[in-house]
mmCIF file of C-alpha atoms and ligand atoms in Angstrom:
data_model
loop_
_atom_site.group_PDB
_atom_site.id
_atom_site.type_symbol
_atom_site.label_atom_id
_atom_site.label_comp_id
_atom_site.label_asym_id
_atom_site.label_seq_id
_atom_site.Cartn_x
_atom_site.Cartn_y
_atom_site.Cartn_z
ATOM 1 C CA MET A 1 0.654 24.270 7.746
ATOM 2 C CA LEU A 2 1.904 21.213 9.570
ATOM 3 C CA PRO A 3 2.625 21.557 13.274
ATOM 4 C CA GLN A 4 6.354 21.977 13.982
ATOM 5 C CA ASP A 5 6.742 18.779 15.992
ATOM 6 C CA PHE A 6 5.138 16.720 13.204
ATOM 7 C CA GLN A 7 7.475 18.313 10.692
ATOM 8 C CA ALA A 8 10.391 17.236 12.871
ATOM 9 C CA ASP A 9 8.967 13.707 13.138
ATOM 10 C CA LEU A 10 8.578 13.520 9.358
ATOM 11 C CA ALA A 11 12.140 14.698 8.816
ATOM 12 C CA GLU A 12 13.372 12.017 11.201
ATOM 13 C CA ILE A 13 11.406 9.288 9.416
ATOM 14 C CA GLU A 14 12.522 10.420 5.977
ATOM 15 C CA ASN A 15 16.118 10.145 7.149
ATOM 16 C CA ILE A 16 15.799 6.474 7.995
ATOM 17 C CA ASN A 17 17.537 4.551 5.281
ATOM 18 C CA ILE A 18 18.612 1.144 6.415
ATOM 19 C CA ALA A 19 18.797 -0.028 2.812
ATOM 20 C CA THR A 20 19.437 2.250 -0.162
ATOM 21 C CA ALA A 21 18.664 0.862 -3.600
ATOM 22 C CA SER A 22 21.702 -0.409 -5.418
ATOM 23 C CA ILE A 23 19.943 -0.233 -8.774
ATOM 24 C CA PRO A 24 20.122 3.374 -10.020
ATOM 25 C CA LEU A 25 17.127 5.005 -11.640
ATOM 26 C CA THR A 26 17.406 5.658 -15.344
ATOM 27 C CA GLN A 27 17.183 9.433 -15.230
ATOM 28 C CA THR A 28 15.171 10.661 -18.154
ATOM 29 C CA SER A 29 14.043 14.258 -18.462
ATOM 30 C CA LYS A 30 11.266 15.122 -16.064
ATOM 31 C CA PRO A 31 7.837 14.889 -17.675
ATOM 32 C CA LEU A 32 5.076 17.488 -17.434
ATOM 33 C CA PRO A 33 3.355 17.705 -14.044
ATOM 34 C CA ASP A 34 0.849 14.908 -13.456
ATOM 35 C CA LEU A 35 -2.794 15.912 -13.872
ATOM 36 C CA LEU A 36 -3.611 13.552 -10.991
ATOM 37 C CA ALA A 37 -1.405 15.631 -8.699
ATOM 38 C CA LEU A 38 -4.058 18.344 -8.725
ATOM 39 C CA GLU A 39 -6.573 18.616 -5.927
ATOM 40 C CA ARG A 40 -10.053 19.568 -6.970
ATOM 41 C CA ASP A 41 -9.741 23.284 -6.159
ATOM 42 C CA GLU A 42 -6.338 23.366 -7.863
ATOM 43 C CA LEU A 43 -7.880 21.876 -10.986
ATOM 44 C CA LYS A 44 -10.625 24.487 -10.834
ATOM 45 C CA ASN A 45 -7.999 27.261 -10.682
ATOM 46 C CA VAL A 46 -6.150 25.758 -13.623
ATOM 47 C CA VAL A 47 -9.354 25.638 -15.659
ATOM 48 C CA LEU A 48 -10.151 29.256 -14.733
ATOM 49 C CA SER A 49 -6.610 30.310 -15.650
ATOM 50 C CA PHE A 50 -7.217 28.807 -19.091
ATOM 51 C CA GLY A 51 -10.202 31.144 -19.425
ATOM 52 C CA GLN A 52 -12.782 28.362 -19.003
ATOM 53 C CA PRO A 53 -15.769 28.206 -16.633
ATOM 54 C CA ALA A 54 -15.284 26.384 -13.317
ATOM 55 C CA PHE A 55 -17.841 23.657 -14.107
ATOM 56 C CA ARG A 56 -15.364 22.236 -16.623
ATOM 57 C CA ALA A 57 -13.231 21.170 -13.653
ATOM 58 C CA ASN A 58 -16.156 19.078 -12.383
ATOM 59 C CA GLN A 59 -16.463 17.400 -15.763
ATOM 60 C CA ILE A 60 -12.768 16.582 -15.825
ATOM 61 C CA TRP A 61 -12.968 15.256 -12.262
ATOM 62 C CA ASP A 62 -15.815 13.022 -13.333
ATOM 63 C CA TRP A 63 -13.845 11.654 -16.275
ATOM 64 C CA LEU A 64 -10.795 10.957 -14.167
ATOM 65 C CA TYR A 65 -12.304 9.528 -11.011
ATOM 66 C CA ARG A 66 -15.748 8.188 -11.932
ATOM 67 C CA LYS A 67 -15.271 7.086 -15.516
ATOM 68 C CA PHE A 68 -11.570 6.268 -15.073
ATOM 69 C CA ALA A 69 -10.349 7.916 -18.296
ATOM 70 C CA ALA A 70 -6.720 6.899 -18.790
ATOM 71 C CA GLU A 71 -5.646 9.547 -21.312
ATOM 72 C CA TYR A 72 -6.788 12.752 -22.946
ATOM 73 C CA SER A 73 -8.346 11.017 -25.951
ATOM 74 C CA GLU A 74 -10.887 9.494 -23.553
ATOM 75 C CA LEU A 75 -12.040 12.831 -22.149
ATOM 76 C CA GLY A 76 -15.322 13.529 -23.946
ATOM 77 C CA ASN A 77 -17.455 16.692 -24.166
ATOM 78 C CA LEU A 78 -14.692 19.186 -23.444
ATOM 79 C CA PRO A 79 -13.959 22.145 -25.725
ATOM 80 C CA ARG A 80 -10.899 21.557 -27.864
ATOM 81 C CA PRO A 81 -9.003 24.689 -26.677
ATOM 82 C CA LEU A 82 -9.281 23.486 -23.073
ATOM 83 C CA LEU A 83 -8.090 20.006 -23.972
ATOM 84 C CA GLU A 84 -5.144 21.441 -25.864
ATOM 85 C CA LYS A 85 -4.194 23.683 -22.949
ATOM 86 C CA LEU A 86 -4.402 20.786 -20.520
ATOM 87 C CA GLN A 87 -2.427 18.530 -22.787
ATOM 88 C CA GLY A 88 0.296 21.142 -23.194
ATOM 89 C CA ASN A 89 0.713 21.615 -19.457
ATOM 90 C CA TYR A 90 -0.179 18.378 -17.686
ATOM 91 C CA ARG A 91 0.575 14.737 -18.288
ATOM 92 C CA LEU A 92 -2.247 12.196 -18.300
ATOM 93 C CA ALA A 93 -1.081 8.640 -18.968
ATOM 94 C CA PRO A 94 -1.708 5.264 -17.365
ATOM 95 C CA LEU A 95 1.156 3.445 -15.645
ATOM 96 C CA GLU A 96 3.375 1.507 -18.052
ATOM 97 C CA VAL A 97 2.934 -2.231 -17.514
ATOM 98 C CA ILE A 98 6.183 -4.232 -17.736
ATOM 99 C CA ALA A 99 4.756 -7.591 -16.688
ATOM 100 C CA GLU A 100 1.410 -8.883 -15.523
ATOM 101 C CA LYS A 101 0.831 -12.301 -14.003
ATOM 102 C CA VAL A 102 -2.351 -14.164 -13.236
ATOM 103 C CA ALA A 103 -2.472 -16.952 -10.649
ATOM 104 C CA HIS A 104 -3.645 -20.290 -11.980
ATOM 105 C CA ASP A 105 -6.930 -19.999 -10.063
ATOM 106 C CA GLY A 106 -7.474 -16.664 -11.833
ATOM 107 C CA GLN A 107 -8.256 -14.856 -8.600
ATOM 108 C CA THR A 108 -5.016 -12.967 -8.145
ATOM 109 C CA ARG A 109 -3.373 -10.700 -10.696
ATOM 110 C CA LYS A 110 -0.195 -8.847 -10.214
ATOM 111 C CA ALA A 111 1.261 -6.030 -12.301
ATOM 112 C CA LEU A 112 4.793 -4.702 -12.396
ATOM 113 C CA PHE A 113 4.836 -1.062 -13.516
ATOM 114 C CA ARG A 114 7.657 1.185 -14.684
ATOM 115 C CA LEU A 115 7.485 4.847 -13.658
ATOM 116 C CA TRP A 116 8.790 7.794 -15.701
ATOM 117 C CA ASP A 117 12.252 7.657 -14.108
ATOM 118 C CA GLY A 118 12.673 3.898 -14.408
ATOM 119 C CA ALA A 119 11.534 3.110 -10.843
ATOM 120 C CA GLU A 120 9.478 -0.085 -10.693
ATOM 121 C CA ILE A 121 6.525 -0.916 -8.455
ATOM 122 C CA GLU A 122 4.057 -3.763 -8.020
ATOM 123 C CA THR A 123 0.322 -3.841 -7.517
ATOM 124 C CA VAL A 124 -1.882 -6.856 -6.817
ATOM 125 C CA LEU A 125 -5.607 -7.437 -7.377
ATOM 126 C CA MET A 126 -7.194 -10.154 -5.214
ATOM 127 C CA LEU A 127 -10.687 -11.289 -6.082
ATOM 128 C CA TYR A 128 -12.948 -12.922 -3.486
ATOM 129 C CA SER A 129 -16.639 -13.658 -3.769
ATOM 130 C CA ASP A 130 -17.560 -10.649 -1.626
ATOM 131 C CA ARG A 131 -14.797 -8.160 -2.440
ATOM 132 C CA ALA A 132 -12.157 -7.051 -4.908
ATOM 133 C CA THR A 133 -9.075 -5.907 -3.024
ATOM 134 C CA VAL A 134 -6.104 -4.027 -4.430
ATOM 135 C CA CYS A 135 -2.747 -4.247 -2.673
ATOM 136 C CA VAL A 136 -1.036 -0.903 -3.232
ATOM 137 C CA SER A 137 2.631 0.179 -3.195
ATOM 138 C CA THR A 138 3.588 3.470 -1.579
ATOM 139 C CA GLN A 139 7.320 3.530 -2.341
ATOM 140 C CA ALA A 140 9.576 2.141 -5.071
ATOM 141 C CA GLY A 141 11.609 -0.322 -3.027
ATOM 142 C CA CYS A 142 11.810 0.025 0.732
ATOM 143 C CA ALA A 143 14.335 1.355 3.229
ATOM 144 C CA MET A 144 13.404 -0.990 6.063
ATOM 145 C CA ALA A 145 15.276 -4.174 5.046
ATOM 146 C CA CYS A 146 13.100 -6.726 6.875
ATOM 147 C CA SER A 147 14.874 -10.081 6.598
ATOM 148 C CA PHE A 148 11.925 -12.066 5.225
ATOM 149 C CA CYS A 149 10.743 -9.499 2.676
ATOM 150 C CA ALA A 150 11.703 -9.446 -1.002
ATOM 151 C CA THR A 151 11.264 -5.669 -1.232
ATOM 152 C CA GLY A 152 13.607 -5.327 1.726
ATOM 153 C CA LEU A 153 16.359 -6.846 -0.440
ATOM 154 C CA MET A 154 16.111 -4.006 -2.925
ATOM 155 C CA GLY A 155 16.522 -0.971 -0.760
ATOM 156 C CA LEU A 156 14.694 2.288 -1.329
ATOM 157 C CA ASN A 157 14.519 4.081 -4.645
ATOM 158 C CA ARG A 158 12.021 6.790 -3.745
ATOM 159 C CA ASN A 159 8.627 7.757 -2.414
ATOM 160 C CA LEU A 160 5.698 7.512 -4.799
ATOM 161 C CA THR A 161 3.693 10.643 -5.521
ATOM 162 C CA ALA A 162 -0.002 10.686 -4.646
ATOM 163 C CA GLY A 163 -0.718 10.418 -8.380
ATOM 164 C CA GLU A 164 1.404 7.274 -8.688
ATOM 165 C CA ILE A 165 -0.413 5.732 -5.732
ATOM 166 C CA LEU A 166 -3.800 6.562 -7.264
ATOM 167 C CA GLN A 167 -2.810 5.237 -10.693
ATOM 168 C CA GLN A 168 -2.414 1.731 -9.270
ATOM 169 C CA ILE A 169 -6.031 1.640 -8.145
ATOM 170 C CA LEU A 170 -7.202 3.249 -11.382
ATOM 171 C CA HIS A 171 -5.403 0.508 -13.336
ATOM 172 C CA TYR A 172 -7.542 -2.172 -11.709
ATOM 173 C CA GLU A 173 -10.738 -0.077 -11.754
ATOM 174 C CA ARG A 174 -10.267 0.033 -15.549
ATOM 175 C CA PHE A 175 -9.576 -3.671 -15.708
ATOM 176 C CA LEU A 176 -12.759 -4.535 -13.782
ATOM 177 C CA ILE A 177 -14.968 -2.111 -15.674
ATOM 178 C CA ASN A 178 -13.657 -3.044 -19.123
ATOM 179 C CA THR A 179 -13.522 -6.821 -18.747
ATOM 180 C CA GLU A 180 -16.707 -8.592 -19.788
ATOM 181 C CA ASP A 181 -15.564 -12.125 -18.951
ATOM 182 C CA GLN A 182 -16.916 -12.876 -15.465
ATOM 183 C CA LYS A 183 -14.420 -15.679 -15.038
ATOM 184 C CA LEU A 184 -11.714 -13.014 -14.956
ATOM 185 C CA THR A 185 -13.525 -10.596 -12.649
ATOM 186 C CA LEU A 186 -15.750 -12.884 -10.543
ATOM 187 C CA GLY A 187 -18.439 -10.411 -11.535
ATOM 188 C CA HIS A 188 -16.796 -7.448 -9.763
ATOM 189 C CA LYS A 189 -17.165 -4.153 -11.544
ATOM 190 C CA ARG A 190 -15.362 -2.025 -8.986
ATOM 191 C CA VAL A 191 -12.481 -2.208 -6.573
ATOM 192 C CA SER A 192 -14.087 -2.477 -3.133
ATOM 193 C CA ASN A 193 -11.156 -2.708 -0.680
ATOM 194 C CA LEU A 194 -7.606 -1.450 -0.465
ATOM 195 C CA VAL A 195 -4.652 -2.678 1.518
ATOM 196 C CA PHE A 196 -1.503 -0.553 1.576
ATOM 197 C CA MET A 197 0.674 -3.626 1.837
ATOM 198 C CA GLY A 198 2.591 -3.482 -1.413
ATOM 199 C CA MET A 199 6.132 -2.224 -1.766
ATOM 200 C CA GLY A 200 7.398 0.294 0.713
ATOM 201 C CA GLU A 201 6.589 1.703 4.105
ATOM 202 C CA PRO A 202 3.390 3.765 3.814
ATOM 203 C CA LEU A 203 3.987 5.819 6.945
ATOM 204 C CA ALA A 204 7.429 6.859 5.680
ATOM 205 C CA ASN A 205 5.542 8.530 2.800
ATOM 206 C CA TYR A 206 2.911 9.957 5.101
ATOM 207 C CA LEU A 207 1.787 13.103 3.286
ATOM 208 C CA ASN A 208 1.471 11.522 -0.173
ATOM 209 C CA LEU A 209 -0.280 8.509 1.372
ATOM 210 C CA TRP A 210 -2.933 10.722 2.933
ATOM 211 C CA LYS A 211 -3.292 12.863 -0.152
ATOM 212 C CA ALA A 212 -4.070 9.668 -2.074
ATOM 213 C CA ILE A 213 -6.403 8.330 0.627
ATOM 214 C CA ARG A 214 -8.462 11.530 0.690
ATOM 215 C CA ARG A 215 -8.772 11.406 -3.105
ATOM 216 C CA LEU A 216 -9.782 7.743 -3.013
ATOM 217 C CA HIS A 217 -12.403 8.544 -0.408
ATOM 218 C CA ASP A 218 -13.830 11.599 -2.214
ATOM 219 C CA PRO A 219 -17.583 10.919 -2.636
ATOM 220 C CA ASP A 220 -17.538 12.823 -5.960
ATOM 221 C CA GLY A 221 -14.761 10.574 -7.191
ATOM 222 C CA ILE A 222 -13.656 7.006 -6.536
ATOM 223 C CA ASN A 223 -15.783 7.045 -3.380
ATOM 224 C CA LEU A 224 -14.144 4.244 -1.406
ATOM 225 C CA SER A 225 -15.157 4.009 2.212
ATOM 226 C CA ALA A 226 -12.318 4.683 4.667
ATOM 227 C CA ARG A 227 -13.307 1.553 6.569
ATOM 228 C CA LYS A 228 -12.521 -0.502 3.472
ATOM 229 C CA MET A 229 -8.922 0.717 3.480
ATOM 230 C CA THR A 230 -6.100 -0.703 5.596
ATOM 231 C CA VAL A 231 -2.636 0.749 5.950
ATOM 232 C CA SER A 232 0.087 -1.624 7.085
ATOM 233 C CA THR A 233 3.199 -0.306 8.819
ATOM 234 C CA VAL A 234 6.546 -1.598 9.958
ATOM 235 C CA GLY A 235 5.878 0.413 13.135
ATOM 236 C CA LEU A 236 6.881 4.080 13.335
ATOM 237 C CA PRO A 237 5.533 5.270 16.685
ATOM 238 C CA GLN A 238 5.195 9.005 15.930
ATOM 239 C CA MET A 239 3.365 8.288 12.683
ATOM 240 C CA ILE A 240 1.054 5.759 14.336
ATOM 241 C CA LYS A 241 0.002 8.402 16.862
ATOM 242 C CA ARG A 242 -0.558 10.901 14.100
ATOM 243 C CA PHE A 243 -2.541 8.310 12.096
ATOM 244 C CA GLY A 244 -4.911 8.012 15.043
ATOM 245 C CA GLN A 245 -5.673 11.718 14.797
ATOM 246 C CA GLU A 246 -6.680 11.686 11.134
ATOM 247 C CA GLU A 247 -10.303 12.433 10.382
ATOM 248 C CA LEU A 248 -10.985 9.449 8.111
ATOM 249 C CA PRO A 249 -11.378 6.086 9.927
ATOM 250 C CA VAL A 250 -8.859 4.122 7.859
ATOM 251 C CA ASN A 251 -7.766 0.814 9.454
ATOM 252 C CA LEU A 252 -4.249 0.317 10.702
ATOM 253 C CA ALA A 253 -2.248 -2.920 10.705
ATOM 254 C CA LEU A 254 1.062 -3.227 12.504
ATOM 255 C CA SER A 255 3.662 -5.702 11.255
ATOM 256 C CA LEU A 256 4.830 -7.011 14.615
ATOM 257 C CA HIS A 257 6.285 -10.431 13.691
ATOM 258 C CA ALA A 258 8.073 -10.960 17.012
ATOM 259 C CA PRO A 259 7.195 -10.532 20.688
ATOM 260 C CA ASN A 260 10.544 -9.205 21.974
ATOM 261 C CA ASP A 261 13.198 -6.733 20.873
ATOM 262 C CA THR A 262 16.000 -9.263 20.424
ATOM 263 C CA LEU A 263 14.089 -11.363 17.940
ATOM 264 C CA ARG A 264 12.320 -8.447 16.304
ATOM 265 C CA SER A 265 15.608 -6.633 15.710
ATOM 266 C CA GLN A 266 16.962 -9.699 13.922
ATOM 267 C CA MET A 267 13.948 -9.783 11.614
ATOM 268 C CA MET A 268 13.262 -6.053 11.375
ATOM 269 C CA PRO A 269 16.204 -3.663 11.769
ATOM 270 C CA ILE A 270 13.806 -0.785 12.469
ATOM 271 C CA SER A 271 13.185 -2.372 15.860
ATOM 272 C CA ARG A 272 16.645 -1.256 17.001
ATOM 273 C CA ARG A 273 15.474 2.296 16.613
ATOM 274 C CA TYR A 274 11.952 1.912 17.995
ATOM 275 C CA PRO A 275 11.707 -0.763 20.675
ATOM 276 C CA ILE A 276 8.511 -2.778 21.083
ATOM 277 C CA ALA A 277 7.519 -0.990 24.312
ATOM 278 C CA GLU A 278 7.450 2.334 22.466
ATOM 279 C CA LEU A 279 5.513 0.764 19.632
ATOM 280 C CA ILE A 280 2.871 -0.768 21.869
ATOM 281 C CA GLU A 281 2.509 2.541 23.681
ATOM 282 C CA ALA A 282 1.821 4.230 20.304
ATOM 283 C CA CYS A 283 -0.711 1.499 19.477
ATOM 284 C CA ARG A 284 -2.516 2.046 22.766
ATOM 285 C CA ASP A 285 -2.603 5.755 22.023
ATOM 286 C CA TYR A 286 -4.063 5.012 18.551
ATOM 287 C CA ILE A 287 -6.726 2.725 20.000
ATOM 288 C CA ALA A 288 -7.651 5.203 22.753
ATOM 289 C CA ASN A 289 -8.000 8.009 20.196
ATOM 290 C CA THR A 290 -9.979 6.083 17.604
ATOM 291 C CA ASN A 291 -11.674 3.304 19.530
ATOM 292 C CA ARG A 292 -10.856 1.140 16.515
ATOM 293 C CA ARG A 293 -9.518 -2.390 16.503
ATOM 294 C CA LEU A 294 -5.883 -2.585 15.480
ATOM 295 C CA SER A 295 -4.553 -5.509 13.453
ATOM 296 C CA PHE A 296 -1.231 -7.095 14.250
ATOM 297 C CA GLU A 297 0.412 -8.983 11.415
ATOM 298 C CA TYR A 298 2.616 -11.865 12.364
ATOM 299 C CA THR A 299 4.505 -13.592 9.554
ATOM 300 C CA LEU A 300 5.409 -17.078 10.758
ATOM 301 C CA VAL A 301 8.947 -18.200 9.957
ATOM 302 C CA GLU A 302 9.686 -21.786 10.844
ATOM 303 C CA GLU A 303 11.825 -22.215 13.967
ATOM 304 C CA VAL A 304 12.387 -18.459 14.126
ATOM 305 C CA ASN A 305 9.291 -16.829 15.585
ATOM 306 C CA ASP A 306 6.715 -19.642 15.554
ATOM 307 C CA THR A 307 7.503 -21.425 18.829
ATOM 308 C CA VAL A 308 5.048 -21.883 21.666
ATOM 309 C CA ALA A 309 7.279 -19.657 23.804
ATOM 310 C CA CYS A 310 6.882 -16.866 21.214
ATOM 311 C CA ALA A 311 3.118 -17.335 21.157
ATOM 312 C CA ARG A 312 2.970 -17.021 24.961
ATOM 313 C CA GLU A 313 5.176 -13.955 24.979
ATOM 314 C CA LEU A 314 3.009 -12.391 22.290
ATOM 315 C CA GLY A 315 -0.101 -13.305 24.275
ATOM 316 C CA LYS A 316 1.216 -11.517 27.356
ATOM 317 C CA LEU A 317 2.328 -8.491 25.359
ATOM 318 C CA ILE A 318 -0.990 -7.649 23.707
ATOM 319 C CA LYS A 319 -3.531 -9.276 26.028
ATOM 320 C CA GLY A 320 -6.512 -7.020 26.651
ATOM 321 C CA MET A 321 -5.836 -4.690 23.704
ATOM 322 C CA LEU A 322 -8.580 -3.977 21.187
ATOM 323 C CA CYS A 323 -6.835 -5.958 18.471
ATOM 324 C CA HIS A 324 -6.802 -8.884 16.077
ATOM 325 C CA VAL A 325 -3.789 -10.962 15.059
ATOM 326 C CA ASN A 326 -3.320 -12.036 11.441
ATOM 327 C CA LEU A 327 -1.041 -15.050 11.219
ATOM 328 C CA ILE A 328 0.665 -15.349 7.833
ATOM 329 C CA PRO A 329 2.940 -18.298 7.034
ATOM 330 C CA MET A 330 5.930 -16.684 5.336
ATOM 331 C CA ASN A 331 5.971 -16.776 1.552
ATOM 332 C CA PRO A 332 9.320 -18.108 0.373
ATOM 333 C CA VAL A 333 11.744 -15.396 -0.732
ATOM 334 C CA PRO A 334 14.206 -16.218 -3.527
ATOM 335 C CA GLY A 335 17.697 -16.645 -2.164
ATOM 336 C CA SER A 336 16.608 -17.077 1.461
ATOM 337 C CA SER A 337 16.893 -20.357 3.341
ATOM 338 C CA GLN A 338 14.080 -19.430 5.732
ATOM 339 C CA ARG A 339 10.760 -21.187 5.375
ATOM 340 C CA GLY A 340 7.179 -20.444 6.268
ATOM 341 C CA SER A 341 5.764 -22.483 9.150
ATOM 342 C CA ASP A 342 3.858 -25.599 8.211
ATOM 343 C CA ILE A 343 0.184 -25.798 9.053
ATOM 344 C CA ASN A 344 0.661 -27.863 12.216
ATOM 345 C CA ARG A 345 2.989 -25.325 13.752
ATOM 346 C CA VAL A 346 0.598 -22.554 12.720
ATOM 347 C CA LYS A 347 -2.252 -24.329 14.484
ATOM 348 C CA VAL A 348 -0.292 -24.785 17.715
ATOM 349 C CA PHE A 349 0.704 -21.121 17.669
ATOM 350 C CA GLN A 350 -2.867 -20.093 17.009
ATOM 351 C CA ALA A 351 -4.255 -22.235 19.822
ATOM 352 C CA GLU A 352 -1.846 -20.625 22.278
ATOM 353 C CA LEU A 353 -2.952 -17.129 21.267
ATOM 354 C CA THR A 354 -6.573 -18.156 21.619
ATOM 355 C CA ARG A 355 -5.805 -19.329 25.176
ATOM 356 C CA TYR A 356 -4.802 -15.749 25.935
ATOM 357 C CA GLY A 357 -8.155 -14.579 24.598
ATOM 358 C CA ILE A 358 -6.632 -12.870 21.583
ATOM 359 C CA PRO A 359 -8.800 -12.817 18.444
ATOM 360 C CA ASN A 360 -6.807 -14.204 15.537
ATOM 361 C CA SER A 361 -7.006 -15.746 12.110
ATOM 362 C CA VAL A 362 -4.695 -17.335 9.596
ATOM 363 C CA ARG A 363 -4.526 -15.274 6.432
ATOM 364 C CA VAL A 364 -5.452 -17.228 3.351
ATOM 365 C CA GLU A 365 -2.540 -17.086 1.006
ATOM 366 C CA MET A 366 -3.276 -16.083 -2.527
ATOM 367 C CA GLY A 367 -1.093 -15.915 -5.546
ATOM 368 C CA ARG A 368 1.875 -17.905 -4.287
ATOM 369 C CA ASP A 369 2.449 -19.113 -7.848
ATOM 370 C CA ILE A 370 2.789 -15.561 -9.146
ATOM 371 C CA GLN A 371 5.110 -14.301 -6.402
ATOM 372 C CA ALA A 372 2.370 -12.082 -5.002
ATOM 373 C CA ALA A 373 4.079 -11.340 -1.689
ATOM 374 C CA CYS A 374 5.646 -7.952 -1.267
ATOM 375 C CA GLY A 375 8.350 -7.296 -3.889
ATOM 376 C CA GLN A 376 8.525 -10.819 -5.204
ATOM 377 C CA LEU A 377 7.536 -10.241 -8.792
ATOM 378 C CA LYS A 378 10.094 -7.487 -9.136
ATOM 379 C CA VAL A 379 12.832 -9.716 -7.729
ATOM 380 C CA ALA A 380 11.810 -12.494 -10.122
ATOM 381 C CA GLN A 381 11.874 -10.129 -13.116
ATOM 382 C CA ASP A 382 15.212 -8.671 -12.108
ATOM 383 C CA GLY A 383 16.555 -12.193 -11.818
ATOM 384 C CA LYS A 384 15.536 -12.753 -15.428
ATOM 385 C CA HIS A 385 17.502 -9.714 -16.527
ATOM 386 C CA SER A 386 20.167 -10.632 -13.954
ATOM 387 C CA ARG A 387 20.177 -7.039 -12.760
ATOM 388 C CA LEU A 388 20.485 -7.873 -9.099
ATOM 389 C CA SER A 389 23.840 -9.507 -9.731
ATOM 390 C CA GLN A 390 25.308 -6.570 -11.630
HETATM 391 N N1 LIG B 1 5.990 -1.780 5.088
HETATM 392 C C1 LIG B 1 4.679 -2.144 5.458
HETATM 393 C C2 LIG B 1 3.803 -2.618 4.315
HETATM 394 C C3 LIG B 1 4.416 -3.508 3.269
HETATM 395 S S1 LIG B 1 4.686 -5.192 3.676
HETATM 396 C C4 LIG B 1 4.733 -3.187 6.570
HETATM 397 O O1 LIG B 1 5.827 -3.558 6.964
HETATM 398 O O2 LIG B 1 3.693 -3.539 7.093
HETATM 399 C C5 LIG B 1 3.087 -5.868 3.929
HETATM 400 C C6 LIG B 1 3.068 -7.080 4.818
HETATM 401 O O3 LIG B 1 3.626 -8.212 4.153
HETATM 402 C C7 LIG B 1 3.861 -6.886 6.085
HETATM 403 O O4 LIG B 1 3.175 -7.394 7.199
HETATM 404 C C8 LIG B 1 5.093 -7.705 5.805
HETATM 405 O O5 LIG B 1 5.742 -8.052 6.977
HETATM 406 C C9 LIG B 1 4.513 -8.879 5.035
HETATM 407 N N2 LIG B 1 5.488 -9.652 4.273
HETATM 408 C C10 LIG B 1 6.586 -9.231 3.637
HETATM 409 N N3 LIG B 1 7.254 -10.264 3.073
HETATM 410 C C11 LIG B 1 6.562 -11.375 3.359
HETATM 411 C C12 LIG B 1 6.734 -12.756 3.061
HETATM 412 N N4 LIG B 1 7.779 -13.196 2.371
HETATM 413 N N5 LIG B 1 5.814 -13.620 3.541
HETATM 414 C C13 LIG B 1 4.749 -13.177 4.242
HETATM 415 N N6 LIG B 1 4.525 -11.910 4.553
HETATM 416 C C14 LIG B 1 5.427 -11.004 4.125
#
C-alpha cells in the first residue's frame, strides 16, 4: 500500500496536463494482458494455476530476461500444454518498428515504435567505446510542453506500462546479441547503461517507471546496475523527494535550463506551478537522503539562456551543492526559430560556471543527423504523413 500523502501527490502529478495530444489514438480492441506485466511471483502463480510446477516460472523468466526471447516460438524446453495456456492468456510480442534510423557514423540508432493502440514512442541506442546506452521513453508524448522540445509539441497521449518500458531495452539487447558485425555494435553484446531521457516525463509515470527499473535491476534477469541508470526529470518536487527514498541508487538528473523563474517559466511551463526555490529545496532533500551527486541539465539556447548573466545566476543558485552540470547546446527543433548556442558561447558559459567551482561538462551530441533528440524522429515522420497539420 502506498502512503496516503504519496497517493495524493501522484494524483496531483497525473492531473498536470499542459499539453494534451491532438492526434487521437487509433483504438483497436485491447489485446491480451502482456506477459511482461507479470512480476516473478505473479508468473509463478500463473504457472501453478495452469497445473505446472513452480520451476517452470524460473525457466520462463530466464527466456524472457536473460535470453531475450521475443515471442513464444523462441521459448524452448517448455511442455506444450503450458505454452498453449500461456499463449491463450498472455501476449508476448516485440514492439512493432515503424522506422529505424542509423546515424552516418553508425554509433547512434533510433527506433520509432507503434504500440497496440496506435501510440508511438522512440528509443535510441548510443554506442561508445566503453558503454552501450539506451535512451528510454516513459510516456507516449509529453504533457509538459517545454518550448525547445519536439515531444513537447505533441502533447501527451498516455503513460507507458512497465512492459512497454522494458520492451524498449529488450529491443536493443536483441539487436546487440544477434548482430555479428562489430562495425554495427562496436563489439558490445549487452546494453550497459540506461538514460530515461526519451519521450515523456518519467516521474509523472512514477509507479510504472519503478516497476520497470526493479525488473531491469533484477540479478536473475537483465541485471543492470542501478548506478548505470539515470532518470531525467522536468522537476516535480514531491516526486524528487520520493525518488531519494527509493532503495535502489538510481541517478537523478534535473532539467533546469534556466536560473530564475521568469526565464524558466518561458521555457518550461511547469515552472509556473513549481518555482525554482521549491525545486532546489527538493534537490537538497534528495542529496541529503542519498548522498549522491545530482546532475543538472542545461540546454543552451542562443541569446535565451546562454548569457554570462545567466551563468552567474546559475552559479549562485547551485554553488556548494553536490552536483554536476551537463551543458547541452540545443538540438534544432523543426518549426522553431530558436537555435542552439555556438561553441564559443558555450565555452564562455562553461568558464563562468567553473569560476563558481561548479563541476560541469558539455554533452557530446550524437545522432543529430537522425533527429535523435527527444521526440524529433516522431515529428519528422509525422511531417512525412503530414499528420501534424491535420
Ligand atoms: N521529461 C524529462 C526527460 C525527457 S527530455 C526531462 O525533462 O528531463 C530529456 C532531456 O532532453 C531533457 O533535459 C530535455 O530538456 C532535453 N531536450 C529536449 N529537447 C531538446 C533539444 N531540442 N535539444 C537539447 N536538449 C533537449
